[in-house]
Amino acid sequence: MEARKLIESDYEQLMEWWSKWGWKFPPLQGFLPDNGTCGFMISEGNINICAGFLYKMSNAPIGWFTFPISNSYIRGEERTRAMDLLITEIENEAKECGIKYLYSCLRNQSMIERQKEHGYVESGKNYTELLKVL
């Protein structure tokens, strides 16, 4: 299994994944950090398995790990290993950038459990996500 930085042409596949998982409003490409350069794709062979993004705050040592998504056809242990690698890659990138705190806001219980396995602490049960495109 390998990790790589996302490239612009990955966005089409991410849109397919978000649609397949029922995301009503997947993130617009311009909304993603650095047009994907702070995103990672995990794959095995020529099959992409999952991806996620890291936003880097410029005025505090905080990063936001967000929009984790996976290929819905990959299940079980293979997807678990890929998600673990994704979390590790995001954390390593954050450390290299001087980030000391990673924030994540999720609804997907499986990803919540994956992050807890990596030492993330759940701070609440309910939240509201709001977004306005200016």
Short mmCIF file of N, CA and C in Angstrom, two decimals:
data_model
loop_
_atom_site.label_atom_id
_atom_site.label_comp_id
_atom_site.label_asym_id
_atom_site.label_seq_id
_atom_site.Cartn_x
_atom_site.Cartn_y
_atom_site.Cartn_z
N MET A 1 0.85 -1.17 0.00
CA MET A 1 0.00 0.00 0.00
C MET A 1 0.89 1.24 0.00
N GLU A 2 0.48 2.25 -0.76
CA GLU A 2 1.30 3.46 -0.84
C GLU A 2 0.45 4.71 -0.74
N ALA A 3 1.10 5.79 -0.30
CA ALA A 3 0.45 7.09 -0.18
C ALA A 3 1.13 8.05 -1.15
N ARG A 4 0.33 8.95 -1.70
CA ARG A 4 0.87 9.99 -2.55
C ARG A 4 0.01 11.24 -2.38
N LYS A 5 0.58 12.38 -2.76
CA LYS A 5 -0.19 13.62 -2.75
C LYS A 5 -1.24 13.55 -3.86
N LEU A 6 -2.38 14.13 -3.60
CA LEU A 6 -3.42 14.19 -4.62
C LEU A 6 -2.97 15.11 -5.76
N ILE A 7 -3.45 14.80 -6.94
CA ILE A 7 -3.22 15.65 -8.10
C ILE A 7 -4.59 16.10 -8.62
N GLU A 8 -4.58 17.16 -9.39
CA GLU A 8 -5.83 17.76 -9.84
C GLU A 8 -6.75 16.76 -10.53
N SER A 9 -6.18 15.84 -11.29
CA SER A 9 -7.01 14.87 -12.02
C SER A 9 -7.70 13.86 -11.09
N ASP A 10 -7.31 13.79 -9.82
CA ASP A 10 -7.97 12.88 -8.86
C ASP A 10 -9.36 13.38 -8.49
N TYR A 11 -9.62 14.68 -8.67
CA TYR A 11 -10.87 15.27 -8.20
C TYR A 11 -12.09 14.57 -8.81
N GLU A 12 -12.02 14.20 -10.07
CA GLU A 12 -13.16 13.53 -10.70
C GLU A 12 -13.50 12.22 -9.98
N GLN A 13 -12.48 11.45 -9.62
CA GLN A 13 -12.73 10.21 -8.89
C GLN A 13 -13.28 10.49 -7.50
N LEU A 14 -12.75 11.51 -6.83
CA LEU A 14 -13.26 11.87 -5.51
C LEU A 14 -14.75 12.24 -5.60
N MET A 15 -15.12 12.97 -6.63
CA MET A 15 -16.53 13.33 -6.83
C MET A 15 -17.39 12.08 -6.98
N GLU A 16 -16.90 11.10 -7.71
CA GLU A 16 -17.62 9.82 -7.86
C GLU A 16 -17.79 9.14 -6.51
N TRP A 17 -16.73 9.12 -5.72
CA TRP A 17 -16.80 8.49 -4.40
C TRP A 17 -17.79 9.22 -3.50
N TRP A 18 -17.69 10.55 -3.45
CA TRP A 18 -18.60 11.31 -2.60
C TRP A 18 -20.05 11.08 -3.02
N SER A 19 -20.29 11.03 -4.32
CA SER A 19 -21.64 10.78 -4.83
C SER A 19 -22.11 9.38 -4.44
N LYS A 20 -21.25 8.40 -4.61
CA LYS A 20 -21.59 7.00 -4.29
C LYS A 20 -21.94 6.85 -2.81
N TRP A 21 -21.25 7.61 -1.93
CA TRP A 21 -21.51 7.55 -0.49
C TRP A 21 -22.67 8.45 -0.08
N GLY A 22 -23.31 9.13 -1.04
CA GLY A 22 -24.51 9.91 -0.74
C GLY A 22 -24.26 11.31 -0.21
N TRP A 23 -23.07 11.87 -0.46
CA TRP A 23 -22.83 13.24 -0.03
C TRP A 23 -23.72 14.17 -0.84
N LYS A 24 -24.57 14.89 -0.18
CA LYS A 24 -25.48 15.80 -0.86
C LYS A 24 -24.74 16.98 -1.47
N PHE A 25 -23.75 17.50 -0.76
CA PHE A 25 -22.96 18.63 -1.23
C PHE A 25 -21.48 18.33 -1.07
N PRO A 26 -20.89 17.57 -1.98
CA PRO A 26 -19.44 17.32 -1.87
C PRO A 26 -18.68 18.63 -2.04
N PRO A 27 -17.47 18.71 -1.49
CA PRO A 27 -16.72 19.97 -1.56
C PRO A 27 -16.36 20.34 -3.00
N LEU A 28 -16.55 21.60 -3.31
CA LEU A 28 -16.13 22.10 -4.62
C LEU A 28 -14.61 22.07 -4.68
N GLN A 29 -14.08 21.89 -5.87
CA GLN A 29 -12.63 21.77 -6.01
C GLN A 29 -11.91 23.00 -5.46
N GLY A 30 -12.45 24.19 -5.67
CA GLY A 30 -11.83 25.40 -5.17
C GLY A 30 -11.88 25.54 -3.67
N PHE A 31 -12.72 24.74 -3.01
CA PHE A 31 -12.85 24.77 -1.56
C PHE A 31 -11.76 23.94 -0.87
N LEU A 32 -11.15 23.05 -1.63
CA LEU A 32 -10.16 22.15 -1.05
C LEU A 32 -8.83 22.88 -0.86
N PRO A 33 -8.06 22.48 0.16
CA PRO A 33 -6.82 23.19 0.47
C PRO A 33 -5.80 23.10 -0.67
N ASP A 34 -5.24 24.23 -1.03
CA ASP A 34 -4.17 24.30 -2.04
C ASP A 34 -4.48 23.47 -3.29
N ASN A 35 -5.75 23.48 -3.69
CA ASN A 35 -6.17 22.71 -4.87
C ASN A 35 -5.70 21.26 -4.82
N GLY A 36 -5.71 20.68 -3.65
CA GLY A 36 -5.39 19.27 -3.51
C GLY A 36 -3.98 18.96 -3.09
N THR A 37 -3.07 19.96 -3.03
CA THR A 37 -1.69 19.63 -2.69
C THR A 37 -1.54 19.23 -1.23
N CYS A 38 -2.56 19.47 -0.41
CA CYS A 38 -2.54 19.03 0.98
C CYS A 38 -3.51 17.87 1.16
N GLY A 39 -3.70 17.14 0.09
CA GLY A 39 -4.53 15.94 0.15
C GLY A 39 -3.69 14.73 -0.17
N PHE A 40 -4.14 13.59 0.32
CA PHE A 40 -3.41 12.35 0.11
C PHE A 40 -4.33 11.28 -0.44
N MET A 41 -3.79 10.47 -1.34
CA MET A 41 -4.49 9.32 -1.91
C MET A 41 -3.74 8.08 -1.47
N ILE A 42 -4.48 7.09 -1.00
CA ILE A 42 -3.90 5.80 -0.62
C ILE A 42 -4.35 4.79 -1.67
N SER A 43 -3.40 4.03 -2.18
CA SER A 43 -3.73 3.05 -3.21
C SER A 43 -2.91 1.78 -3.02
N GLU A 44 -3.36 0.76 -3.69
CA GLU A 44 -2.61 -0.49 -3.74
C GLU A 44 -2.62 -0.94 -5.18
N GLY A 45 -1.42 -1.09 -5.73
CA GLY A 45 -1.33 -1.36 -7.16
C GLY A 45 -1.89 -0.16 -7.90
N ASN A 46 -2.80 -0.41 -8.82
CA ASN A 46 -3.41 0.70 -9.56
C ASN A 46 -4.82 1.02 -9.08
N ILE A 47 -5.17 0.56 -7.88
CA ILE A 47 -6.51 0.79 -7.33
C ILE A 47 -6.42 1.81 -6.21
N ASN A 48 -7.10 2.95 -6.39
CA ASN A 48 -7.18 3.96 -5.35
C ASN A 48 -8.21 3.52 -4.31
N ILE A 49 -7.86 3.66 -3.03
CA ILE A 49 -8.71 3.14 -1.96
C ILE A 49 -9.36 4.25 -1.14
N CYS A 50 -8.60 5.28 -0.76
CA CYS A 50 -9.17 6.35 0.05
C CYS A 50 -8.34 7.61 -0.07
N ALA A 51 -8.92 8.71 0.38
CA ALA A 51 -8.24 10.00 0.32
C ALA A 51 -8.74 10.88 1.45
N GLY A 52 -7.98 11.94 1.74
CA GLY A 52 -8.37 12.91 2.76
C GLY A 52 -7.52 14.16 2.63
N PHE A 53 -7.91 15.20 3.37
CA PHE A 53 -7.28 16.51 3.23
C PHE A 53 -6.84 17.08 4.57
N LEU A 54 -5.83 17.95 4.48
CA LEU A 54 -5.31 18.67 5.64
C LEU A 54 -5.33 20.16 5.33
N TYR A 55 -6.11 20.91 6.09
CA TYR A 55 -6.06 22.36 6.04
C TYR A 55 -5.06 22.81 7.09
N LYS A 56 -4.21 23.76 6.74
CA LYS A 56 -3.20 24.28 7.65
C LYS A 56 -3.57 25.70 8.04
N MET A 57 -3.75 25.95 9.32
CA MET A 57 -4.06 27.29 9.81
C MET A 57 -2.77 28.13 9.77
N SER A 58 -2.90 29.38 9.37
CA SER A 58 -1.70 30.21 9.26
C SER A 58 -1.43 31.02 10.52
N ASN A 59 -2.40 31.13 11.42
CA ASN A 59 -2.19 31.96 12.61
C ASN A 59 -2.24 31.17 13.91
N ALA A 60 -2.17 29.85 13.83
CA ALA A 60 -2.14 28.99 15.02
C ALA A 60 -1.61 27.62 14.60
N PRO A 61 -1.03 26.87 15.54
CA PRO A 61 -0.47 25.55 15.20
C PRO A 61 -1.56 24.47 15.12
N ILE A 62 -2.62 24.77 14.35
CA ILE A 62 -3.77 23.88 14.25
C ILE A 62 -3.96 23.43 12.82
N GLY A 63 -4.29 22.18 12.63
CA GLY A 63 -4.64 21.65 11.32
C GLY A 63 -6.02 21.03 11.37
N TRP A 64 -6.67 20.98 10.24
CA TRP A 64 -8.00 20.38 10.14
C TRP A 64 -7.92 19.22 9.18
N PHE A 65 -8.13 18.02 9.69
CA PHE A 65 -8.15 16.79 8.90
C PHE A 65 -9.60 16.58 8.49
N THR A 66 -9.87 16.63 7.18
CA THR A 66 -11.26 16.59 6.75
C THR A 66 -11.47 15.88 5.42
N PHE A 67 -12.72 15.71 5.10
CA PHE A 67 -13.20 15.09 3.86
C PHE A 67 -12.58 13.73 3.57
N PRO A 68 -12.43 12.86 4.60
CA PRO A 68 -11.94 11.52 4.28
C PRO A 68 -13.02 10.80 3.47
N ILE A 69 -12.59 10.11 2.44
CA ILE A 69 -13.53 9.41 1.56
C ILE A 69 -12.85 8.15 1.04
N SER A 70 -13.67 7.15 0.75
CA SER A 70 -13.09 5.89 0.27
C SER A 70 -13.85 5.36 -0.93
N ASN A 71 -13.17 4.49 -1.64
CA ASN A 71 -13.74 3.73 -2.74
C ASN A 71 -14.73 2.74 -2.12
N SER A 72 -16.00 2.87 -2.43
CA SER A 72 -17.04 2.05 -1.79
C SER A 72 -16.93 0.57 -2.13
N TYR A 73 -16.16 0.24 -3.16
CA TYR A 73 -16.01 -1.18 -3.54
C TYR A 73 -14.95 -1.89 -2.71
N ILE A 74 -14.14 -1.13 -1.99
CA ILE A 74 -13.10 -1.72 -1.15
C ILE A 74 -13.63 -1.80 0.27
N ARG A 75 -13.64 -2.97 0.84
CA ARG A 75 -14.21 -3.19 2.18
C ARG A 75 -13.21 -3.91 3.08
N GLY A 76 -13.60 -4.07 4.32
CA GLY A 76 -12.89 -4.91 5.26
C GLY A 76 -11.49 -4.43 5.61
N GLU A 77 -10.61 -5.40 5.82
CA GLU A 77 -9.26 -5.14 6.30
C GLU A 77 -8.46 -4.25 5.35
N GLU A 78 -8.66 -4.42 4.05
CA GLU A 78 -7.92 -3.60 3.09
C GLU A 78 -8.26 -2.11 3.27
N ARG A 79 -9.55 -1.80 3.42
CA ARG A 79 -9.93 -0.41 3.62
C ARG A 79 -9.45 0.10 4.98
N THR A 80 -9.52 -0.74 6.00
CA THR A 80 -9.04 -0.36 7.33
C THR A 80 -7.56 0.00 7.28
N ARG A 81 -6.76 -0.83 6.64
CA ARG A 81 -5.32 -0.55 6.52
C ARG A 81 -5.07 0.74 5.74
N ALA A 82 -5.86 0.96 4.69
CA ALA A 82 -5.71 2.17 3.89
C ALA A 82 -6.07 3.41 4.71
N MET A 83 -7.15 3.35 5.47
CA MET A 83 -7.54 4.48 6.31
C MET A 83 -6.49 4.74 7.38
N ASP A 84 -5.92 3.68 7.96
CA ASP A 84 -4.85 3.86 8.94
C ASP A 84 -3.66 4.58 8.31
N LEU A 85 -3.31 4.19 7.09
CA LEU A 85 -2.19 4.84 6.41
C LEU A 85 -2.53 6.30 6.09
N LEU A 86 -3.76 6.58 5.69
CA LEU A 86 -4.18 7.94 5.43
C LEU A 86 -4.04 8.80 6.68
N ILE A 87 -4.52 8.31 7.80
CA ILE A 87 -4.41 9.06 9.06
C ILE A 87 -2.95 9.34 9.39
N THR A 88 -2.10 8.33 9.24
CA THR A 88 -0.67 8.49 9.52
C THR A 88 -0.03 9.52 8.60
N GLU A 89 -0.37 9.48 7.31
CA GLU A 89 0.19 10.45 6.36
C GLU A 89 -0.24 11.87 6.70
N ILE A 90 -1.51 12.06 7.03
CA ILE A 90 -2.00 13.38 7.41
C ILE A 90 -1.26 13.87 8.66
N GLU A 91 -1.11 12.99 9.65
CA GLU A 91 -0.41 13.35 10.88
C GLU A 91 1.06 13.71 10.60
N ASN A 92 1.73 12.93 9.76
CA ASN A 92 3.13 13.22 9.44
C ASN A 92 3.27 14.56 8.72
N GLU A 93 2.38 14.83 7.77
CA GLU A 93 2.40 16.12 7.07
C GLU A 93 2.18 17.26 8.06
N ALA A 94 1.23 17.07 8.97
CA ALA A 94 0.95 18.09 9.97
C ALA A 94 2.17 18.37 10.85
N LYS A 95 2.83 17.33 11.30
CA LYS A 95 4.04 17.50 12.13
C LYS A 95 5.13 18.24 11.37
N GLU A 96 5.32 17.89 10.10
CA GLU A 96 6.34 18.56 9.28
C GLU A 96 6.06 20.05 9.12
N CYS A 97 4.79 20.43 9.20
CA CYS A 97 4.39 21.83 9.05
C CYS A 97 4.33 22.57 10.38
N GLY A 98 4.71 21.91 11.46
CA GLY A 98 4.69 22.55 12.78
C GLY A 98 3.33 22.55 13.44
N ILE A 99 2.41 21.78 12.90
CA ILE A 99 1.08 21.69 13.50
C ILE A 99 1.17 20.85 14.77
N LYS A 100 0.55 21.34 15.82
CA LYS A 100 0.58 20.63 17.11
C LYS A 100 -0.77 20.02 17.47
N TYR A 101 -1.84 20.51 16.86
CA TYR A 101 -3.19 20.03 17.18
C TYR A 101 -3.94 19.76 15.88
N LEU A 102 -4.52 18.58 15.78
CA LEU A 102 -5.33 18.24 14.62
C LEU A 102 -6.79 18.19 15.02
N TYR A 103 -7.61 18.89 14.27
CA TYR A 103 -9.06 18.93 14.47
C TYR A 103 -9.71 18.07 13.39
N SER A 104 -10.76 17.37 13.75
CA SER A 104 -11.51 16.57 12.79
C SER A 104 -12.97 16.57 13.21
N CYS A 105 -13.85 16.74 12.27
CA CYS A 105 -15.29 16.78 12.54
C CYS A 105 -15.95 15.77 11.59
N LEU A 106 -16.48 14.70 12.14
CA LEU A 106 -16.96 13.58 11.33
C LEU A 106 -18.36 13.13 11.71
N ARG A 107 -19.03 12.48 10.78
CA ARG A 107 -20.29 11.80 11.05
C ARG A 107 -20.14 10.29 10.88
N ASN A 108 -19.22 9.88 10.05
CA ASN A 108 -19.06 8.46 9.73
C ASN A 108 -18.46 7.72 10.91
N GLN A 109 -19.23 6.81 11.49
CA GLN A 109 -18.82 6.12 12.71
C GLN A 109 -17.56 5.30 12.51
N SER A 110 -17.41 4.69 11.34
CA SER A 110 -16.22 3.89 11.06
C SER A 110 -14.97 4.75 11.09
N MET A 111 -15.03 5.94 10.49
CA MET A 111 -13.86 6.83 10.49
C MET A 111 -13.62 7.39 11.88
N ILE A 112 -14.68 7.66 12.63
CA ILE A 112 -14.53 8.10 14.01
C ILE A 112 -13.74 7.05 14.80
N GLU A 113 -14.12 5.80 14.64
CA GLU A 113 -13.42 4.72 15.35
C GLU A 113 -11.98 4.58 14.90
N ARG A 114 -11.72 4.74 13.59
CA ARG A 114 -10.34 4.67 13.09
C ARG A 114 -9.50 5.76 13.76
N GLN A 115 -10.04 6.99 13.81
CA GLN A 115 -9.26 8.07 14.40
C GLN A 115 -9.07 7.87 15.90
N LYS A 116 -10.06 7.34 16.58
CA LYS A 116 -9.90 7.04 18.01
C LYS A 116 -8.77 6.03 18.23
N GLU A 117 -8.66 5.07 17.32
CA GLU A 117 -7.58 4.08 17.40
C GLU A 117 -6.21 4.76 17.31
N HIS A 118 -6.17 5.93 16.68
CA HIS A 118 -4.92 6.68 16.52
C HIS A 118 -4.74 7.75 17.59
N GLY A 119 -5.57 7.73 18.63
CA GLY A 119 -5.39 8.63 19.76
C GLY A 119 -6.23 9.91 19.73
N TYR A 120 -7.12 10.03 18.76
CA TYR A 120 -8.01 11.20 18.75
C TYR A 120 -9.03 11.04 19.88
N VAL A 121 -9.47 12.15 20.43
CA VAL A 121 -10.41 12.15 21.54
C VAL A 121 -11.73 12.75 21.06
N GLU A 122 -12.82 12.05 21.33
CA GLU A 122 -14.14 12.54 20.94
C GLU A 122 -14.56 13.62 21.93
N SER A 123 -14.93 14.79 21.40
CA SER A 123 -15.27 15.90 22.27
C SER A 123 -16.77 16.19 22.34
N GLY A 124 -17.55 15.54 21.53
CA GLY A 124 -18.99 15.79 21.57
C GLY A 124 -19.72 14.82 20.67
N LYS A 125 -21.02 14.77 20.80
CA LYS A 125 -21.84 13.86 20.02
C LYS A 125 -22.62 14.54 18.91
N ASN A 126 -22.94 15.80 19.08
CA ASN A 126 -23.76 16.49 18.09
C ASN A 126 -23.04 17.72 17.58
N TYR A 127 -23.24 18.02 16.33
CA TYR A 127 -22.68 19.22 15.75
C TYR A 127 -23.48 19.59 14.51
N THR A 128 -23.32 20.81 14.09
CA THR A 128 -23.96 21.30 12.88
C THR A 128 -22.88 21.83 11.97
N GLU A 129 -22.87 21.39 10.73
CA GLU A 129 -21.94 21.92 9.75
C GLU A 129 -22.67 22.95 8.90
N LEU A 130 -22.09 24.11 8.77
CA LEU A 130 -22.68 25.15 7.93
C LEU A 130 -21.61 25.66 6.97
N LEU A 131 -22.00 25.97 5.76
CA LEU A 131 -21.08 26.47 4.76
C LEU A 131 -21.79 27.50 3.90
N LYS A 132 -21.10 28.56 3.61
CA LYS A 132 -21.64 29.56 2.69
C LYS A 132 -20.58 29.82 1.64
N VAL A 133 -20.94 29.69 0.38
CA VAL A 133 -20.04 30.00 -0.71
C VAL A 133 -20.21 31.48 -1.01
N LEU A 134 -19.13 32.23 -0.93
CA LEU A 134 -19.18 33.68 -1.17
C LEU A 134 -18.91 34.02 -2.62
#
